[in-house]
JSON list of C-alpha atoms and ligand atoms in Angstrom, two decimals:
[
{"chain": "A", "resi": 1, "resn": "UNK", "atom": "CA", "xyz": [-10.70, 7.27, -23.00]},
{"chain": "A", "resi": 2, "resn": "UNK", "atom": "CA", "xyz": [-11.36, 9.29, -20.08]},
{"chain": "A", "resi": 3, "resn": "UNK", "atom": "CA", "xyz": [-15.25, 11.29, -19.37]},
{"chain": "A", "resi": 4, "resn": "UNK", "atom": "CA", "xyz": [-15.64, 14.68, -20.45]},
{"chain": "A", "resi": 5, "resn": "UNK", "atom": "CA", "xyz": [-18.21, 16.61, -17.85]},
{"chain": "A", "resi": 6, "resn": "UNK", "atom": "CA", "xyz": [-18.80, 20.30, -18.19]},
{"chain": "A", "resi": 7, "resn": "UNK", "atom": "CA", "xyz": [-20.58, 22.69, -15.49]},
{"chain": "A", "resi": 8, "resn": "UNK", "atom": "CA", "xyz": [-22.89, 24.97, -16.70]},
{"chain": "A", "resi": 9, "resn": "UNK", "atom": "CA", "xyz": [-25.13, 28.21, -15.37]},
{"chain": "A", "resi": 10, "resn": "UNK", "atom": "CA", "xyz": [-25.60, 31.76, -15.04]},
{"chain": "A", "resi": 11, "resn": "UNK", "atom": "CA", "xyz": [-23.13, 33.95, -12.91]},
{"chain": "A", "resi": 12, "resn": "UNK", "atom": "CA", "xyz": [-23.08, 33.05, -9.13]},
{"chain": "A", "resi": 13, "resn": "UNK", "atom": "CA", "xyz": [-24.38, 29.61, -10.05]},
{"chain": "A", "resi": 14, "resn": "UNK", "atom": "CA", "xyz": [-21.59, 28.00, -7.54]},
{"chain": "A", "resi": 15, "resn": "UNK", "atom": "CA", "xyz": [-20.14, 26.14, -10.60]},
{"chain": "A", "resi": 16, "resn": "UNK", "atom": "CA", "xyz": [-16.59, 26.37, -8.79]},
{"chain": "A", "resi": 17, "resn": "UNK", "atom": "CA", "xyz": [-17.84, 24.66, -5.43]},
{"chain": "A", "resi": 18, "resn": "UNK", "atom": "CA", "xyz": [-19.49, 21.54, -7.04]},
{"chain": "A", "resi": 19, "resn": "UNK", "atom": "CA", "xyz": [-16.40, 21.32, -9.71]},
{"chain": "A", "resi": 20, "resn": "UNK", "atom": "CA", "xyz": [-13.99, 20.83, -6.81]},
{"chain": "A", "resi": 21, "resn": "UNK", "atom": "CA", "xyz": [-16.42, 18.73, -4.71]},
{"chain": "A", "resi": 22, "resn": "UNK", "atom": "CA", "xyz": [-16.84, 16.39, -8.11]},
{"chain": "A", "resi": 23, "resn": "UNK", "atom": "CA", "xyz": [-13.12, 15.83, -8.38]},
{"chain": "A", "resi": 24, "resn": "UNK", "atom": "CA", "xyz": [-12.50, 15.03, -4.65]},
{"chain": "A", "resi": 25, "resn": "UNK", "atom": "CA", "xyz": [-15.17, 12.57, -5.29]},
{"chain": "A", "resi": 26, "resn": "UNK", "atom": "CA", "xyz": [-13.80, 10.95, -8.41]},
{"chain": "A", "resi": 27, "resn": "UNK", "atom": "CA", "xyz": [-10.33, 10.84, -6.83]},
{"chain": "A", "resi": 28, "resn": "UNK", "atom": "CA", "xyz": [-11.68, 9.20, -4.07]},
{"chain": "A", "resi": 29, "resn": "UNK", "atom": "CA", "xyz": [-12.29, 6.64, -6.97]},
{"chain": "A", "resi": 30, "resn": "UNK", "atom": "CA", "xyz": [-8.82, 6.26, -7.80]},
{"chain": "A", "resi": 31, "resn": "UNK", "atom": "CA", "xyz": [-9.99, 8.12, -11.15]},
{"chain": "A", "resi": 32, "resn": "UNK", "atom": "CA", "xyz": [-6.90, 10.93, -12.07]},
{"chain": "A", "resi": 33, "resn": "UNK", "atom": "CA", "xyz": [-8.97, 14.37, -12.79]},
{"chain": "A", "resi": 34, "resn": "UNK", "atom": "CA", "xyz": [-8.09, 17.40, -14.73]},
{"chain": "A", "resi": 35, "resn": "UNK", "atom": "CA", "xyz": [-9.99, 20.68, -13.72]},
{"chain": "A", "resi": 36, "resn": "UNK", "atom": "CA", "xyz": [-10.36, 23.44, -16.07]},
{"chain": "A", "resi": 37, "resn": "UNK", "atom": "CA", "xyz": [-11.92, 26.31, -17.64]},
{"chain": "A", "resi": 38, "resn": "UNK", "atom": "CA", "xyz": [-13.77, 27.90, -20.64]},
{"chain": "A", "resi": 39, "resn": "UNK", "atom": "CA", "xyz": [-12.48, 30.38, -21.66]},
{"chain": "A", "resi": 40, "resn": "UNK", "atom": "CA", "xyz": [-9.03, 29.68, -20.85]},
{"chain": "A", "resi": 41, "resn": "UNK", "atom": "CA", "xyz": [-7.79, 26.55, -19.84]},
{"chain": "A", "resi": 42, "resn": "UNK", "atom": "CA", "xyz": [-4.09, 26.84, -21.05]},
{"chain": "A", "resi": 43, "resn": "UNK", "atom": "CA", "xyz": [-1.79, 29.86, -21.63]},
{"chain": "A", "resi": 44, "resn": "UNK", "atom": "CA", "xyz": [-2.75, 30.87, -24.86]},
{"chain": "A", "resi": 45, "resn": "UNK", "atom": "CA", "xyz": [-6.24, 30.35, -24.36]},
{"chain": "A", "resi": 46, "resn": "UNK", "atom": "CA", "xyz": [-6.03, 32.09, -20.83]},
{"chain": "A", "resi": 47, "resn": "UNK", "atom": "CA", "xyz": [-4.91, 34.97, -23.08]},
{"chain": "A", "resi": 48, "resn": "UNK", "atom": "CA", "xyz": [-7.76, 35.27, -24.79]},
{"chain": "A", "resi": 49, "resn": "UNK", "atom": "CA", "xyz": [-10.14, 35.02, -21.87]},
{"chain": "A", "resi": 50, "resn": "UNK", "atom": "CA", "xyz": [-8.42, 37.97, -20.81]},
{"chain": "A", "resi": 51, "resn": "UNK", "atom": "CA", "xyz": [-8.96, 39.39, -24.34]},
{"chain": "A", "resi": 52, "resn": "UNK", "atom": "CA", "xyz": [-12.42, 38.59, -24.74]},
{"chain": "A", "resi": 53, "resn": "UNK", "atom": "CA", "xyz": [-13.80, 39.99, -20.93]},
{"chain": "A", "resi": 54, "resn": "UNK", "atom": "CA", "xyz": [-11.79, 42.70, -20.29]},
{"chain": "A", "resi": 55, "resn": "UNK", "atom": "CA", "xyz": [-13.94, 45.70, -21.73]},
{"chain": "A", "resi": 56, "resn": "UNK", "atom": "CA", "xyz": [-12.22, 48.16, -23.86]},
{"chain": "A", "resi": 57, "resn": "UNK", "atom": "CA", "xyz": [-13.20, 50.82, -26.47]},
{"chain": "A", "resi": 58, "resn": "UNK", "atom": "CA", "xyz": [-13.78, 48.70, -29.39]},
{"chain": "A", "resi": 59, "resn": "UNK", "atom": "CA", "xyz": [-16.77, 47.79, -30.66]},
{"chain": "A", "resi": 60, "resn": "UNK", "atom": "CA", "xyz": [-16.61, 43.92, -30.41]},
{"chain": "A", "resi": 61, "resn": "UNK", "atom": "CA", "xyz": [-19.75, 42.26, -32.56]},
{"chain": "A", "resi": 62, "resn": "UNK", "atom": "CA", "xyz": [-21.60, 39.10, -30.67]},
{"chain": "A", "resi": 63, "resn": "UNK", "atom": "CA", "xyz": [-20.03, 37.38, -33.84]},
{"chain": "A", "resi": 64, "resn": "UNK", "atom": "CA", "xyz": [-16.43, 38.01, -32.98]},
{"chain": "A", "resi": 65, "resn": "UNK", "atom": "CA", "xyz": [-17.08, 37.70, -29.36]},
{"chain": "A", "resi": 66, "resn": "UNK", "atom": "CA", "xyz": [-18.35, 34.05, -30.41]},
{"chain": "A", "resi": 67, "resn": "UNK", "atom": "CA", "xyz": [-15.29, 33.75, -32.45]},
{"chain": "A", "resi": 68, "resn": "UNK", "atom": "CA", "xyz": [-13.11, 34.31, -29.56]},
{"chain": "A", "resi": 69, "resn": "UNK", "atom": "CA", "xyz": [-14.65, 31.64, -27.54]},
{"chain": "A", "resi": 70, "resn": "UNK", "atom": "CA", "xyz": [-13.96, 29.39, -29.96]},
{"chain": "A", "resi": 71, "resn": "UNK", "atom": "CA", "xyz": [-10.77, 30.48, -30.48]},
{"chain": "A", "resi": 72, "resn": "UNK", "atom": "CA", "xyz": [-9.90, 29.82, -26.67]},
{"chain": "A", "resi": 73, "resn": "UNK", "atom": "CA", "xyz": [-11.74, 26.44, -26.95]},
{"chain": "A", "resi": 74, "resn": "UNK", "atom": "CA", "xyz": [-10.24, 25.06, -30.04]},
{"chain": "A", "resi": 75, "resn": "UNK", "atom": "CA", "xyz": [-6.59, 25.35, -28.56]},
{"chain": "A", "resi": 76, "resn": "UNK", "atom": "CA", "xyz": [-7.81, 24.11, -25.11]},
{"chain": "A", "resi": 77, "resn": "UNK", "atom": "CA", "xyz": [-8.98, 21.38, -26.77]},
{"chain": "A", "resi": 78, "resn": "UNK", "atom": "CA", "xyz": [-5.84, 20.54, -28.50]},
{"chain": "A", "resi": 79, "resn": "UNK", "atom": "CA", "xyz": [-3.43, 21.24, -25.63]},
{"chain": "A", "resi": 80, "resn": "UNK", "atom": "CA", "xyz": [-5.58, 19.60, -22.67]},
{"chain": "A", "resi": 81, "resn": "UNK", "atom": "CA", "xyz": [-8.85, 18.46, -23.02]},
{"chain": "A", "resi": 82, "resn": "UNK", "atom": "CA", "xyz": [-8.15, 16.31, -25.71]},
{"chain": "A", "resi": 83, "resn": "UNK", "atom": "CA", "xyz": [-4.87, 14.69, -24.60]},
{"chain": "A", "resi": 84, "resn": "UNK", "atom": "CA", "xyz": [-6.28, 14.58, -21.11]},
{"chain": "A", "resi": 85, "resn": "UNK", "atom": "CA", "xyz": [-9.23, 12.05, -22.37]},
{"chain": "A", "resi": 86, "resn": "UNK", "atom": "CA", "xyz": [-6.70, 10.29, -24.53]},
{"chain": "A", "resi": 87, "resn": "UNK", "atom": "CA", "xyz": [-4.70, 9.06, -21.22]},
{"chain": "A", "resi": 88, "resn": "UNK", "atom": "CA", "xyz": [-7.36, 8.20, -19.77]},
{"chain": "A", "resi": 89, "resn": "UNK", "atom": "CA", "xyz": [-7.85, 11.03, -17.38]},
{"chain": "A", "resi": 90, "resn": "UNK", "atom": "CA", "xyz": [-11.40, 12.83, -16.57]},
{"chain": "A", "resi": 91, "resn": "UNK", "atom": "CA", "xyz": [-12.08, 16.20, -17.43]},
{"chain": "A", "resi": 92, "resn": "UNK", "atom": "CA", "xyz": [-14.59, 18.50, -15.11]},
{"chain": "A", "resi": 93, "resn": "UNK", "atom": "CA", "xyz": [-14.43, 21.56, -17.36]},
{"chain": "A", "resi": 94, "resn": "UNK", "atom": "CA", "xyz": [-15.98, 24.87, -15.57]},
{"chain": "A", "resi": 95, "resn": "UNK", "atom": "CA", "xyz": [-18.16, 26.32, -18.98]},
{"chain": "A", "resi": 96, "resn": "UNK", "atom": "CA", "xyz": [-18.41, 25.03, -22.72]},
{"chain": "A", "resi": 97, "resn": "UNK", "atom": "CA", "xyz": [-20.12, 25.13, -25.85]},
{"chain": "A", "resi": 98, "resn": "UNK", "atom": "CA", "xyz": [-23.33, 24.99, -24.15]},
{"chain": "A", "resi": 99, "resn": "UNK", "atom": "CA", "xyz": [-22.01, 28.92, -22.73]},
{"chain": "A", "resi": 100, "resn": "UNK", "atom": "CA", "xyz": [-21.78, 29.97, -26.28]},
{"chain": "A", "resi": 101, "resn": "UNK", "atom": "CA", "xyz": [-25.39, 28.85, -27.00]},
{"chain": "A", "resi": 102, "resn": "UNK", "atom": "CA", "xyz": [-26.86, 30.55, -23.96]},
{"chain": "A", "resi": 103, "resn": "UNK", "atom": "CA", "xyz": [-24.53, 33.97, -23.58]},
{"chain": "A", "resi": 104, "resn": "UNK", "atom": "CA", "xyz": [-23.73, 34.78, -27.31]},
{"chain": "A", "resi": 105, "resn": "UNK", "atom": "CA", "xyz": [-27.28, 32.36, -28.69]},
{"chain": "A", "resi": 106, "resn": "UNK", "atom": "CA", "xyz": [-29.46, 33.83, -26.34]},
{"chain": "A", "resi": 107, "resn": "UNK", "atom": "CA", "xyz": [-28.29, 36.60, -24.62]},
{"chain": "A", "resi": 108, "resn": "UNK", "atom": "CA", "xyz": [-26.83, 38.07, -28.13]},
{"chain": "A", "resi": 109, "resn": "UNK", "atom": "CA", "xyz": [-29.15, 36.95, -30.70]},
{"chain": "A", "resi": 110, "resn": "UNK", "atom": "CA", "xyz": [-26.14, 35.10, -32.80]},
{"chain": "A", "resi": 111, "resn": "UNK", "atom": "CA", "xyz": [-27.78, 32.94, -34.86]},
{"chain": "A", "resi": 112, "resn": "UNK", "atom": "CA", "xyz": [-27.85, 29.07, -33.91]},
{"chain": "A", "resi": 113, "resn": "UNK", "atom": "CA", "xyz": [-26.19, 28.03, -37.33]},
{"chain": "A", "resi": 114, "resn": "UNK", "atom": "CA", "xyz": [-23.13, 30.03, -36.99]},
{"chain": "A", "resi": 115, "resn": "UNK", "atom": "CA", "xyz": [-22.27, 28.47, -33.77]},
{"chain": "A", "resi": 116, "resn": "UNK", "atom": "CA", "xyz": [-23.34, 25.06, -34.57]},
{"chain": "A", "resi": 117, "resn": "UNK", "atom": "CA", "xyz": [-21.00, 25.64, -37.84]},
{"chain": "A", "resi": 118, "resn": "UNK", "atom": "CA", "xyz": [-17.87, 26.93, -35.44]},
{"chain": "A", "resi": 119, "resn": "UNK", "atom": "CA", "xyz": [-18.63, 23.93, -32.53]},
{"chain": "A", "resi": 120, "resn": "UNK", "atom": "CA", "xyz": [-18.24, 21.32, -35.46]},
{"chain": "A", "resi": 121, "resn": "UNK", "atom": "CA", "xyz": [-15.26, 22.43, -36.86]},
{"chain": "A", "resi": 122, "resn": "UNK", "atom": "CA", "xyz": [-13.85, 23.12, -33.17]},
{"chain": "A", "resi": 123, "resn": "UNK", "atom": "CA", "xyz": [-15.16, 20.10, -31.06]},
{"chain": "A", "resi": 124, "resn": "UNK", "atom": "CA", "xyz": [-14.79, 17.41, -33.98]},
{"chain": "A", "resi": 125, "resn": "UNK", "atom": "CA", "xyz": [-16.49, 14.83, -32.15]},
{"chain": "A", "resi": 126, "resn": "UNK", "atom": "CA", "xyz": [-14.91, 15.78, -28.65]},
{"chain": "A", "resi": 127, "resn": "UNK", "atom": "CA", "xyz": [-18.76, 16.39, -26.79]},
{"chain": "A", "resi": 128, "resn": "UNK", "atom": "CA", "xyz": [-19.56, 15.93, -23.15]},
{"chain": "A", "resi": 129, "resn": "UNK", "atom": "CA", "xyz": [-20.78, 12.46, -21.75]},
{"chain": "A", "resi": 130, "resn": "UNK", "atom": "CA", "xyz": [-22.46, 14.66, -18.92]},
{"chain": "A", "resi": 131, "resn": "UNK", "atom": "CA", "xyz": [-23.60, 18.03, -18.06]},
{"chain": "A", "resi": 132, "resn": "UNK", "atom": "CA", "xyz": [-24.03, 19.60, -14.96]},
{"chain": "A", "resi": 133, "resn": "UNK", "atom": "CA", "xyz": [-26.39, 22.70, -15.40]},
{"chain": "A", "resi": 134, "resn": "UNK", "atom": "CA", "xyz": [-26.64, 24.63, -12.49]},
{"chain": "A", "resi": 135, "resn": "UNK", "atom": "CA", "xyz": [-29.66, 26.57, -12.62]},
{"chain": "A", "resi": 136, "resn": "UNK", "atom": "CA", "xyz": [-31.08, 29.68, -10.31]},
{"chain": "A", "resi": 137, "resn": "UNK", "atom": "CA", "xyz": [-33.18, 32.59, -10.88]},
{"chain": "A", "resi": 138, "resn": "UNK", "atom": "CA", "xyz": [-31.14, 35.74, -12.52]},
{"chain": "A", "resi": 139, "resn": "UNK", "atom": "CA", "xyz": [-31.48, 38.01, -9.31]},
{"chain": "A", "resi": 140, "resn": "UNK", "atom": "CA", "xyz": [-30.17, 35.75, -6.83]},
{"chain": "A", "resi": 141, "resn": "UNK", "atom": "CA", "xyz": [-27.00, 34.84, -9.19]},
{"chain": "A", "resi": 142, "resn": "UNK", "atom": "CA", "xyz": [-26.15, 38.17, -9.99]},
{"chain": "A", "resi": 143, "resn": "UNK", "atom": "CA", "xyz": [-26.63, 39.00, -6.20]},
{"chain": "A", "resi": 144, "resn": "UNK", "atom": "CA", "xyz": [-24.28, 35.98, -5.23]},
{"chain": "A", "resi": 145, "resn": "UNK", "atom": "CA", "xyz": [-21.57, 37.15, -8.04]},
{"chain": "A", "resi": 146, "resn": "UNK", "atom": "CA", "xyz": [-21.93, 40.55, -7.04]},
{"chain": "A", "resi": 147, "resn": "UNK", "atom": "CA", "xyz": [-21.05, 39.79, -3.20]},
{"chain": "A", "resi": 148, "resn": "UNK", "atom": "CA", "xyz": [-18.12, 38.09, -4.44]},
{"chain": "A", "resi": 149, "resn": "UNK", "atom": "CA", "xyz": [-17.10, 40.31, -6.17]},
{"chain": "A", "resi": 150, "resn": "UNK", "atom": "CA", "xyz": [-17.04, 42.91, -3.15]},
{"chain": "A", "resi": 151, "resn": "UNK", "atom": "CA", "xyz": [-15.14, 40.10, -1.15]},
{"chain": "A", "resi": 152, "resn": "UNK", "atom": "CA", "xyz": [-12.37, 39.86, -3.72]},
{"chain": "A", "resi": 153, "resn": "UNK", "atom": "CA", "xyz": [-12.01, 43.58, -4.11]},
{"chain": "A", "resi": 154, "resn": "UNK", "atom": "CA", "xyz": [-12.95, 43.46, -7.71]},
{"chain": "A", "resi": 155, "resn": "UNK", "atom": "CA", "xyz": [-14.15, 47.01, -9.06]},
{"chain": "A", "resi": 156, "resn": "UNK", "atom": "CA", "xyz": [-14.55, 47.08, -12.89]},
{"chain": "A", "resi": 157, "resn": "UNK", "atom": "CA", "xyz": [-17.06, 44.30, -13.68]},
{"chain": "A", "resi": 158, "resn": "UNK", "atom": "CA", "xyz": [-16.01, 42.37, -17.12]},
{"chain": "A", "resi": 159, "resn": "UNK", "atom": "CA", "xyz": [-18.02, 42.90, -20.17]},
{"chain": "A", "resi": 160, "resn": "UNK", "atom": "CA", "xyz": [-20.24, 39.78, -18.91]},
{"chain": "A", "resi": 161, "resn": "UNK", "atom": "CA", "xyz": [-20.91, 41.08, -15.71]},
{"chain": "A", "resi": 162, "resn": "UNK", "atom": "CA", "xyz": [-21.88, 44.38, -16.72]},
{"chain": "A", "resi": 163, "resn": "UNK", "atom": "CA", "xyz": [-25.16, 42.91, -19.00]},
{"chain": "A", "resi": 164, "resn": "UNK", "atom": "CA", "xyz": [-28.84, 43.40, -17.61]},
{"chain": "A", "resi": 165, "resn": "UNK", "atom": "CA", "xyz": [-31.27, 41.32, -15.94]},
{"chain": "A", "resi": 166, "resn": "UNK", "atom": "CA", "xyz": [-32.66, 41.30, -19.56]},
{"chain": "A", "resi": 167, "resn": "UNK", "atom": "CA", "xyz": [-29.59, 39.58, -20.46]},
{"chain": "A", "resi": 168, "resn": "UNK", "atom": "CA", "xyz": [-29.25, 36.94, -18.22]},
{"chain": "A", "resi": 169, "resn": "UNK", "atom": "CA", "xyz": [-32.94, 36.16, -18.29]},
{"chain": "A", "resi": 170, "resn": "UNK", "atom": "CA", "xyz": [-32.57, 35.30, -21.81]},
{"chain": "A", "resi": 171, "resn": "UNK", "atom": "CA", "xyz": [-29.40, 33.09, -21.04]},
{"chain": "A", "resi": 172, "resn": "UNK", "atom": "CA", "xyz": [-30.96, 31.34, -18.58]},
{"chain": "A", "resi": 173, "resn": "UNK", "atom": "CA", "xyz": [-33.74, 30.35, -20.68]},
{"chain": "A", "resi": 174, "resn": "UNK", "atom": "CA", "xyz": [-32.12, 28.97, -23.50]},
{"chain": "A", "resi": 175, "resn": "UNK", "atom": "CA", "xyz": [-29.64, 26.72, -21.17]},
{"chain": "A", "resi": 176, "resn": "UNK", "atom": "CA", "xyz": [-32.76, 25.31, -20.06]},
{"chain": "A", "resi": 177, "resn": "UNK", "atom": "CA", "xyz": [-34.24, 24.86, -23.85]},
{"chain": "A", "resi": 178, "resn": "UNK", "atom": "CA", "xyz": [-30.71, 23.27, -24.41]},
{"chain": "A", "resi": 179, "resn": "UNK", "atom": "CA", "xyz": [-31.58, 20.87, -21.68]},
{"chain": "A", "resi": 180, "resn": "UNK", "atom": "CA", "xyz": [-35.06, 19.95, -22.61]},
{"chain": "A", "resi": 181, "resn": "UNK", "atom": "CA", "xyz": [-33.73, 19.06, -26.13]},
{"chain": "A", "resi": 182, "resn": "UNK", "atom": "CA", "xyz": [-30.72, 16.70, -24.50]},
{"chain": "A", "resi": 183, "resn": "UNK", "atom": "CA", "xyz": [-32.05, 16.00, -21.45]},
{"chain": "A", "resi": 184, "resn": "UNK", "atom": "CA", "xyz": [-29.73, 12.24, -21.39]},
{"chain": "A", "resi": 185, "resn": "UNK", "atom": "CA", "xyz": [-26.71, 14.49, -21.38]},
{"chain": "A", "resi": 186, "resn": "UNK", "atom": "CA", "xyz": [-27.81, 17.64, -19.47]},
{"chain": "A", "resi": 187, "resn": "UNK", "atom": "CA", "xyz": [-29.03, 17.44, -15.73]},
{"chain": "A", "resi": 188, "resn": "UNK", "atom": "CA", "xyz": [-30.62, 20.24, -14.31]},
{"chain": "A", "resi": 189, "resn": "UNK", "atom": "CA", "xyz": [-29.86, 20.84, -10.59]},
{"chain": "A", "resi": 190, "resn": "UNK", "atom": "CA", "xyz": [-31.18, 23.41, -8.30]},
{"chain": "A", "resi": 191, "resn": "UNK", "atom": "CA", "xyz": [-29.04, 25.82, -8.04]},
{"chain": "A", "resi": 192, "resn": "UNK", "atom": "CA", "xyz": [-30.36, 28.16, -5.03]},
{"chain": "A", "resi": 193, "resn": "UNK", "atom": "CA", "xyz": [-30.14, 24.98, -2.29]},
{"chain": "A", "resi": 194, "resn": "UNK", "atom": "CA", "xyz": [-26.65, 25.28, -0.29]},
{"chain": "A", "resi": 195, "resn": "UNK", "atom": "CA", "xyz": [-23.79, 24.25, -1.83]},
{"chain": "A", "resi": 196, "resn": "UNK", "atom": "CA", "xyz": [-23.29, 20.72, -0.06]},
{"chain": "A", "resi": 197, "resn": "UNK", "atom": "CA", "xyz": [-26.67, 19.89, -1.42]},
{"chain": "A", "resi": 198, "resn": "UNK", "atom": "CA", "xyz": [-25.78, 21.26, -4.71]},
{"chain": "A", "resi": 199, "resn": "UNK", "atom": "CA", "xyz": [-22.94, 19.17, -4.89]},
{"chain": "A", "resi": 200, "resn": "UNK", "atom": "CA", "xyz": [-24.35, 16.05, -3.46]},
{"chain": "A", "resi": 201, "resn": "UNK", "atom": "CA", "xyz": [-27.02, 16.35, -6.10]},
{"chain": "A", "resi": 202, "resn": "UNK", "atom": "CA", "xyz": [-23.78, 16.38, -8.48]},
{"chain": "A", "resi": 203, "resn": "UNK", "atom": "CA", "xyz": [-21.85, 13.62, -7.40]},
{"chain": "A", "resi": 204, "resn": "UNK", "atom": "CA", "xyz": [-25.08, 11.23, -7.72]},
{"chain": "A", "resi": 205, "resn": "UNK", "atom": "CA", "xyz": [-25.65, 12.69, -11.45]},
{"chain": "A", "resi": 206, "resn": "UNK", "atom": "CA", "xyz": [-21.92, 11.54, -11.66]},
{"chain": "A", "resi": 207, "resn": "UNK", "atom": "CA", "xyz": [-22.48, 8.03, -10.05]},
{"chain": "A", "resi": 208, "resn": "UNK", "atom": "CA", "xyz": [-24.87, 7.63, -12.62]},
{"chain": "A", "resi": 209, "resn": "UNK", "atom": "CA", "xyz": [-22.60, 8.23, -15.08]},
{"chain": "A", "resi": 210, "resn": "UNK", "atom": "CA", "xyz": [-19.97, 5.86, -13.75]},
{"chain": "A", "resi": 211, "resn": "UNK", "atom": "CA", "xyz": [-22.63, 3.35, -13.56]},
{"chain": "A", "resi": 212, "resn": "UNK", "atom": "CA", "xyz": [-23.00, 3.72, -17.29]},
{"chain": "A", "resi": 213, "resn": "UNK", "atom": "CA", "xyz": [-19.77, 1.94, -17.87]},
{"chain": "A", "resi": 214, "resn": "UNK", "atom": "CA", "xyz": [-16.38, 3.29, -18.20]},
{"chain": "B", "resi": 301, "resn": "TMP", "atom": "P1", "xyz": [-16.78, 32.47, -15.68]},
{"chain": "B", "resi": 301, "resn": "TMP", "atom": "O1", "xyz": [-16.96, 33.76, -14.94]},
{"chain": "B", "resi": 301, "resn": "TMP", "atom": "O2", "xyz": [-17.77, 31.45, -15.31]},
{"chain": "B", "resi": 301, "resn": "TMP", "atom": "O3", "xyz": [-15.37, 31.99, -15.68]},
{"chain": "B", "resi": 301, "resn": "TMP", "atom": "O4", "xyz": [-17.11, 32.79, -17.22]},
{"chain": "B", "resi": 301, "resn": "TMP", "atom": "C1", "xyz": [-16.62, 33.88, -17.87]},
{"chain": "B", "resi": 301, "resn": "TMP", "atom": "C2", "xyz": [-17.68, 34.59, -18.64]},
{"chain": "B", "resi": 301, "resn": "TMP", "atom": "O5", "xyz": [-17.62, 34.22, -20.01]},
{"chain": "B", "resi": 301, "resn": "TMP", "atom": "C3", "xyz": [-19.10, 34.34, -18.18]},
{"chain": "B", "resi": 301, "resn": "TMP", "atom": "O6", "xyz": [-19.73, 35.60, -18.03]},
{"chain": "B", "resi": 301, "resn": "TMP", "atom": "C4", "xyz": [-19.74, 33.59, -19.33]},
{"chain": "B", "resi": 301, "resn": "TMP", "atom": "C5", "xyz": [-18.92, 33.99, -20.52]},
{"chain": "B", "resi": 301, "resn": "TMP", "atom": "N1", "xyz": [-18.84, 32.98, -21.60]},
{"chain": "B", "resi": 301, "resn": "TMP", "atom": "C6", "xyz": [-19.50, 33.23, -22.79]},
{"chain": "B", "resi": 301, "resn": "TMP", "atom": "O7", "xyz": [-20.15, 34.25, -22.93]},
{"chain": "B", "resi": 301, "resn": "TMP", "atom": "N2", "xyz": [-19.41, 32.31, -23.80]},
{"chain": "B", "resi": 301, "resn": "TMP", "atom": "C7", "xyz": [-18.67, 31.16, -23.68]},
{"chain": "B", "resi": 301, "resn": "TMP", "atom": "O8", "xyz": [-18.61, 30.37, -24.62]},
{"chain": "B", "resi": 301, "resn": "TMP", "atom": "C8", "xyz": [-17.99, 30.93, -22.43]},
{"chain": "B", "resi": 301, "resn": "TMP", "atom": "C9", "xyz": [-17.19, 29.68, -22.26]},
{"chain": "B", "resi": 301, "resn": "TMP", "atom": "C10", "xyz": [-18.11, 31.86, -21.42]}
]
């Protein structure tokens, strides 16, 4: 079986920078790495990303947004994730369940037992070895995704983007509850160092792991 490791953090966290930094690392291993995404990850799933950010006129309750994530997870899992670890290959995946206990847990208010319930019947046993939780104050990620956002010519911001400081405060703090309560599987690195520091600080979480037997 190959390692599952999932990146983790508010907006303009860098989570993109250290994901490709971690796989040029493990290849440098020899180890064969899949990158991907939550949501998304495949084509159906991709679909529902779309689905779930792009803001429209319907009302669309924290609970359904949650169900969507899920939705988008439980066929990434079946199409890649899973029979990515099954030959053997790793999986860096950019955002997981811990994202639905921070953005729809925290920043929503959906109740922890409804997404336990959903990440039970949707993970069945298929939880990350490691977590990389890339953590900043809100202002300077929102700043950071902003600016990229300017640089890519984006205008509409997606129905993430568009949440408060309040928001984002409140995800913040429960990724780092999540990580006090597992700290063996979550690592909490700085997130407002550059990004070759970030990622260095990443890649020796990860030699840990490797040294862990795999
Ligand atoms: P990204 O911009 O990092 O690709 O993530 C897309 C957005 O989706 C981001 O604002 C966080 C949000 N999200 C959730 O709210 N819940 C989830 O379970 C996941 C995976 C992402």
């Amino acid at each position: 079986m190959g390692r599952f490791i999932t990146l983790e953090g508010i907006e303009g966290a860098g989570k993109s920078t250290v994901a490709q930094a971690l796989m040029r690392a493990l290849e440098a291993r020899g180890i064969v790495v899949r990158a991907t995404r939550e949501p998304g990850g495949t084509p159906l799933a991709e679909r529902l990303r779309d689905a779930v950010l792009t803001k429209g006129e319907e009302t669309v309750s924290p609970e359904a947004e949650t169900m969507l994530m899920f939705a988008s997870r439980a066929v990434h899992l079946d199409n890649l994730v899973r029979p990515a670890l099954a030959r053997g290959e790793w999986v860096i995946c950019d955002r997981y369940t811990d994202a639905t206990r921070a953005y729809q847990g925290g920043g929503r208010g959906v109740a922890r037992e409804f997404i336990e319930t959903l990440a039970q019947a949707v993970h069945r046993g298929t939880e990350p070895d490691l977590t990389l939780l890339l953590d900043l104050p809100v202002e300077v990620g929102l700043e950071r995704a902003r600016r990229r956002r300017v640089a890519n010519g984006q205008v509409v911001a997606d129905r993430f983007e568009s949440e408060t400081l309040e928001f984002f405060g409140r995800v913040r703090s429960r990724y780092l509850e999540i990580a006090k309560a597992d700290p063996l599987r979550v690592h909490v690195l700085d997130a407002t160092r550059d990004a070759v520091q970030v990622a260095a600080a990443a890649s020796a979480a990860l030699d840990a792991l490797i040294g862990r037997g795999t």
